[in-house]
PDB file of C-alpha atoms in Angstrom:
ATOM      1  CA  MET A  21      -0.643  -0.083   0.115  1.00  0.00           C
ATOM      2  CA  ARG A  22       2.786   2.443   0.917  1.00  0.00           C
ATOM      3  CA  ALA A  23       4.603   1.842  -2.034  1.00  0.00           C
ATOM      4  CA  LEU A  24       1.661   2.551  -4.048  1.00  0.00           C
ATOM      5  CA  LEU A  25       1.124   5.425  -2.080  1.00  0.00           C
ATOM      6  CA  ALA A  26       5.068   6.448  -3.094  1.00  0.00           C
ATOM      7  CA  LEU A  27       4.684   5.872  -6.947  1.00  0.00           C
ATOM      8  CA  PHE A  28       1.631   8.280  -6.945  1.00  0.00           C
ATOM      9  CA  ALA A  29       3.053  10.733  -5.118  1.00  0.00           C
ATOM     10  CA  LEU A  30       5.850  10.242  -7.782  1.00  0.00           C
ATOM     11  CA  LEU A  31       3.297  10.677 -10.327  1.00  0.00           C
ATOM     12  CA  ALA A  32       1.547  13.802  -9.597  1.00  0.00           C
ATOM     13  CA  LEU A  33       4.929  15.177  -8.114  1.00  0.00           C
ATOM     14  CA  ALA A  34       6.031  15.281 -12.606  1.00  0.00           C
ATOM     15  CA  GLY A  35       2.589  16.045 -13.839  1.00  0.00           C
ATOM     16  CA  CYS A  36       2.769  19.363 -11.460  1.00  0.00           C
ATOM     17  CA  GLY A  37       4.930  21.428 -14.304  1.00  0.00           C
ATOM     18  CA  LEU A  38       7.819  22.340 -10.956  1.00  0.00           C
ATOM     19  CA  SER A  39      11.007  22.959 -13.045  1.00  0.00           C
ATOM     20  CA  PRO A  40      14.537  23.410 -10.811  1.00  0.00           C
ATOM     21  CA  MET A  41      15.772  26.913 -11.053  1.00  0.00           C
ATOM     22  CA  TYR A  42      19.269  26.325 -11.872  1.00  0.00           C
ATOM     23  CA  ALA A  43      18.767  23.359 -14.472  1.00  0.00           C
ATOM     24  CA  GLY A  44      21.250  22.664 -15.454  1.00  0.00           C
ATOM     25  CA  GLY A  45      24.242  23.678 -12.859  1.00  0.00           C
ATOM     26  CA  GLY A  46      26.682  26.871 -14.131  1.00  0.00           C
ATOM     27  CA  SER A  47      26.303  26.902 -17.506  1.00  0.00           C
ATOM     28  CA  GLY A  48      22.816  26.691 -17.624  1.00  0.00           C
ATOM     29  CA  ALA A  49      20.830  30.072 -18.451  1.00  0.00           C
ATOM     30  CA  VAL A  50      19.645  31.492 -15.540  1.00  0.00           C
ATOM     31  CA  ALA A  51      23.037  31.076 -14.564  1.00  0.00           C
ATOM     32  CA  GLN A  52      24.741  33.162 -16.680  1.00  0.00           C
ATOM     33  CA  SER A  53      21.939  35.755 -16.766  1.00  0.00           C
ATOM     34  CA  LEU A  54      23.140  35.926 -12.833  1.00  0.00           C
ATOM     35  CA  ALA A  55      26.867  36.242 -13.872  1.00  0.00           C
ATOM     36  CA  GLY A  56      26.025  38.982 -16.776  1.00  0.00           C
ATOM     37  CA  ILE A  57      25.137  41.227 -13.995  1.00  0.00           C
ATOM     38  CA  GLU A  58      27.036  44.568 -12.744  1.00  0.00           C
ATOM     39  CA  VAL A  59      26.357  45.364  -9.862  1.00  0.00           C
ATOM     40  CA  ALA A  60      26.910  49.800  -9.650  1.00  0.00           C
ATOM     41  CA  PRO A  61      28.354  50.936  -6.329  1.00  0.00           C
ATOM     42  CA  ILE A  62      26.345  51.437  -2.865  1.00  0.00           C
ATOM     43  CA  GLU A  63      27.316  53.738  -0.343  1.00  0.00           C
ATOM     44  CA  GLY A  64      28.222  53.551   3.236  1.00  0.00           C
ATOM     45  CA  ARG A  65      29.543  50.738   5.026  1.00  0.00           C
ATOM     46  CA  ALA A  66      26.563  48.402   4.703  1.00  0.00           C
ATOM     47  CA  GLY A  67      26.261  48.770   0.650  1.00  0.00           C
ATOM     48  CA  TRP A  68      30.077  47.176   0.947  1.00  0.00           C
ATOM     49  CA  LEU A  69      28.835  44.938   2.721  1.00  0.00           C
ATOM     50  CA  MET A  70      26.056  44.320   0.729  1.00  0.00           C
ATOM     51  CA  ARG A  71      27.783  44.487  -2.764  1.00  0.00           C
ATOM     52  CA  ASN A  72      30.293  41.962  -1.595  1.00  0.00           C
ATOM     53  CA  ALA A  73      27.728  39.646  -1.146  1.00  0.00           C
ATOM     54  CA  LEU A  74      25.471  40.299  -4.405  1.00  0.00           C
ATOM     55  CA  ALA A  75      28.755  38.949  -5.557  1.00  0.00           C
ATOM     56  CA  ASP A  76      29.947  36.878  -4.304  1.00  0.00           C
ATOM     57  CA  ARG A  77      26.168  34.823  -4.788  1.00  0.00           C
ATOM     58  CA  LEU A  78      26.211  36.376  -8.283  1.00  0.00           C
ATOM     59  CA  GLY A  79      29.384  33.845  -9.048  1.00  0.00           C
ATOM     60  CA  ALA A  80      31.383  36.849 -10.593  1.00  0.00           C
ATOM     61  CA  ALA A  81      33.782  39.007  -9.633  1.00  0.00           C
ATOM     62  CA  GLY A  82      32.209  40.949 -12.592  1.00  0.00           C
ATOM     63  CA  ALA A  83      31.765  39.902 -17.195  1.00  0.00           C
ATOM     64  CA  ALA A  84      33.627  40.812 -19.076  1.00  0.00           C
ATOM     65  CA  SER A  85      30.456  42.569 -20.747  1.00  0.00           C
ATOM     66  CA  PRO A  86      27.719  42.690 -18.353  1.00  0.00           C
ATOM     67  CA  ARG A  87      24.205  42.441 -19.644  1.00  0.00           C
ATOM     68  CA  TYR A  88      22.379  43.682 -16.517  1.00  0.00           C
ATOM     69  CA  ARG A  89      23.267  46.921 -13.596  1.00  0.00           C
ATOM     70  CA  LEU A  90      21.888  45.788 -10.148  1.00  0.00           C
ATOM     71  CA  ASP A  91      21.246  49.579  -8.850  1.00  0.00           C
ATOM     72  CA  VAL A  92      20.770  49.138  -4.890  1.00  0.00           C
ATOM     73  CA  ARG A  93      19.635  51.965  -1.902  1.00  0.00           C
ATOM     74  CA  LEU A  94      20.402  51.105   1.262  1.00  0.00           C
ATOM     75  CA  ASP A  95      17.812  51.831   4.278  1.00  0.00           C
ATOM     76  CA  ASP A  96      20.051  51.273   7.692  1.00  0.00           C
ATOM     77  CA  GLU A  97      18.743  51.675  11.135  1.00  0.00           C
ATOM     78  CA  LEU A  98      19.338  50.859  14.858  1.00  0.00           C
ATOM     79  CA  GLU A  99      16.608  51.638  16.514  1.00  0.00           C
ATOM     80  CA  ALA A 100      15.953  50.822  20.692  1.00  0.00           C
ATOM     81  CA  LEU A 101      13.872  48.878  21.138  1.00  0.00           C
ATOM     82  CA  GLY A 102      13.750  47.530  25.111  1.00  0.00           C
ATOM     83  CA  ILE A 103      13.808  50.554  28.255  1.00  0.00           C
ATOM     84  CA  LEU A 104      15.106  50.168  31.270  1.00  0.00           C
ATOM     85  CA  ALA A 105      13.106  51.748  34.328  1.00  0.00           C
ATOM     86  CA  ASP A 106      16.582  53.286  34.334  1.00  0.00           C
ATOM     87  CA  ASP A 107      15.712  54.840  30.480  1.00  0.00           C
ATOM     88  CA  THR A 108      18.391  52.711  29.983  1.00  0.00           C
ATOM     89  CA  VAL A 109      18.165  50.700  25.973  1.00  0.00           C
ATOM     90  CA  SER A 110      18.242  47.005  26.853  1.00  0.00           C
ATOM     91  CA  ARG A 111      17.274  45.933  23.536  1.00  0.00           C
ATOM     92  CA  GLU A 112      17.934  47.337  19.562  1.00  0.00           C
ATOM     93  CA  ARG A 113      16.262  46.203  16.544  1.00  0.00           C
ATOM     94  CA  ARG A 114      18.913  47.102  13.029  1.00  0.00           C
ATOM     95  CA  THR A 115      16.682  46.959  10.014  1.00  0.00           C
ATOM     96  CA  LEU A 116      18.580  46.448   6.992  1.00  0.00           C
ATOM     97  CA  ARG A 117      15.721  47.245   3.644  1.00  0.00           C
ATOM     98  CA  ALA A 118      17.021  47.344  -0.048  1.00  0.00           C
ATOM     99  CA  ARG A 119      15.092  48.691  -3.057  1.00  0.00           C
ATOM    100  CA  TYR A 120      17.071  47.544  -5.889  1.00  0.00           C
ATOM    101  CA  GLN A 121      16.385  47.872 -10.110  1.00  0.00           C
ATOM    102  CA  LEU A 122      17.594  45.452 -11.697  1.00  0.00           C
ATOM    103  CA  VAL A 123      18.648  46.857 -15.702  1.00  0.00           C
ATOM    104  CA  ASP A 124      18.811  45.226 -18.840  1.00  0.00           C
ATOM    105  CA  LEU A 125      22.133  47.330 -20.600  1.00  0.00           C
ATOM    106  CA  ALA A 126      21.109  47.016 -24.022  1.00  0.00           C
ATOM    107  CA  SER A 127      17.563  48.074 -23.572  1.00  0.00           C
ATOM    108  CA  GLY A 128      17.416  50.516 -20.282  1.00  0.00           C
ATOM    109  CA  GLU A 129      14.388  48.437 -19.419  1.00  0.00           C
ATOM    110  CA  ILE A 130      14.090  48.352 -15.822  1.00  0.00           C
ATOM    111  CA  VAL A 131      13.247  44.133 -15.763  1.00  0.00           C
ATOM    112  CA  LEU A 132      12.516  44.363 -11.990  1.00  0.00           C
ATOM    113  CA  ASP A 133      11.736  47.101  -9.363  1.00  0.00           C
ATOM    114  CA  ALA A 134      11.638  45.380  -6.101  1.00  0.00           C
ATOM    115  CA  THR A 135      12.278  45.375  -2.234  1.00  0.00           C
ATOM    116  CA  ASP A 136      14.001  43.262  -0.032  1.00  0.00           C
ATOM    117  CA  GLY A 137      14.696  43.590   3.643  1.00  0.00           C
ATOM    118  CA  SER A 138      14.951  42.315   6.733  1.00  0.00           C
ATOM    119  CA  ASP A 139      16.234  42.851  11.229  1.00  0.00           C
ATOM    120  CA  ALA A 140      17.369  42.051  13.951  1.00  0.00           C
ATOM    121  CA  GLY A 141      17.354  42.181  17.749  1.00  0.00           C
ATOM    122  CA  ILE A 142      20.656  42.036  19.179  1.00  0.00           C
ATOM    123  CA  ASP A 143      21.094  42.852  23.719  1.00  0.00           C
ATOM    124  CA  VAL A 144      22.584  45.983  24.460  1.00  0.00           C
ATOM    125  CA  VAL A 145      25.389  44.820  26.921  1.00  0.00           C
ATOM    126  CA  SER A 146      26.559  46.820  30.161  1.00  0.00           C
ATOM    127  CA  SER A 147      30.429  46.851  27.687  1.00  0.00           C
ATOM    128  CA  GLU A 148      29.777  48.965  24.905  1.00  0.00           C
ATOM    129  CA  TYR A 149      32.230  47.480  22.470  1.00  0.00           C
ATOM    130  CA  ALA A 150      30.397  43.852  22.748  1.00  0.00           C
ATOM    131  CA  THR A 151      27.429  45.649  22.327  1.00  0.00           C
ATOM    132  CA  ILE A 152      28.650  48.018  18.450  1.00  0.00           C
ATOM    133  CA  ALA A 153      29.840  44.409  17.780  1.00  0.00           C
ATOM    134  CA  ALA A 154      26.657  43.399  17.631  1.00  0.00           C
ATOM    135  CA  GLU A 155      25.902  45.440  16.005  1.00  0.00           C
ATOM    136  CA  GLN A 156      28.349  45.137  13.267  1.00  0.00           C
ATOM    137  CA  THR A 157      28.070  41.308  13.639  1.00  0.00           C
ATOM    138  CA  ALA A 158      23.771  41.951  13.269  1.00  0.00           C
ATOM    139  CA  LEU A 159      24.194  44.757  10.502  1.00  0.00           C
ATOM    140  CA  GLU A 160      26.756  41.882   8.466  1.00  0.00           C
ATOM    141  CA  ASN A 161      24.248  38.881   8.771  1.00  0.00           C
ATOM    142  CA  LEU A 162      21.075  40.948   7.636  1.00  0.00           C
ATOM    143  CA  SER A 163      23.929  42.118   3.880  1.00  0.00           C
ATOM    144  CA  HIS A 164      23.804  38.548   3.197  1.00  0.00           C
ATOM    145  CA  VAL A 165      20.379  37.094   3.808  1.00  0.00           C
ATOM    146  CA  VAL A 166      19.227  40.245   1.822  1.00  0.00           C
ATOM    147  CA  ALA A 167      21.836  39.200  -0.931  1.00  0.00           C
ATOM    148  CA  GLU A 168      20.346  36.073  -0.403  1.00  0.00           C
ATOM    149  CA  ARG A 169      16.733  37.678  -0.883  1.00  0.00           C
ATOM    150  CA  MET A 170      17.291  39.759  -3.587  1.00  0.00           C
ATOM    151  CA  ILE A 171      19.176  36.622  -5.713  1.00  0.00           C
ATOM    152  CA  THR A 172      16.493  34.854  -5.805  1.00  0.00           C
ATOM    153  CA  ARG A 173      13.777  37.694  -6.604  1.00  0.00           C
ATOM    154  CA  ILE A 174      16.167  37.871  -9.536  1.00  0.00           C
ATOM    155  CA  ALA A 175      16.853  34.608 -10.547  1.00  0.00           C
ATOM    156  CA  LEU A 176      12.929  34.297 -11.083  1.00  0.00           C
ATOM    157  CA  ALA A 177      12.638  37.423 -12.888  1.00  0.00           C
ATOM    158  CA  LEU A 178      15.048  36.035 -15.602  1.00  0.00           C
ATOM    159  CA  ARG A 179      13.994  32.590 -15.033  1.00  0.00           C
ATOM    160  CA  ASN A 180      10.399  33.690 -16.218  1.00  0.00           C
ATOM    161  CA  ARG A 181      11.659  36.572 -19.232  1.00  0.00           C
ATOM    162  CA  GLN A 182      13.418  34.059 -21.196  1.00  0.00           C
TER     163      GLN A 182
END
């Protein structure tokens, strides 16, 4: 009975129309399109971190002749959340939002105009150094998370375009 159910599930899955996004590996259409994206410079430390995270995920240190340009504007906010009775902050939230556009360099057409973001909680401790280190680590982690979300959305847009 279990074998029959497993066989039925496999047949249903095969007929659903799903296909792997990165079919063909590094030589596949989506991977080649991602490698042809040039990331424009982004302002500030958060921009530097984001640009490096995007370059790592795109798989290219810059194609010889990029087909697309990715323009990114970041909004990095750090706000106090937990306030103790003596008016000291006990918890902070760091939020990183990215507004980005993928531009086709040949036609100037905007292929994708989207926003992604994430946030992280930070404990404020008695050591100022430890708090600053936690804030910086949160920014590094957020840049990786947001870059991953951006690449996924860009890959979907490029796959749908083909």
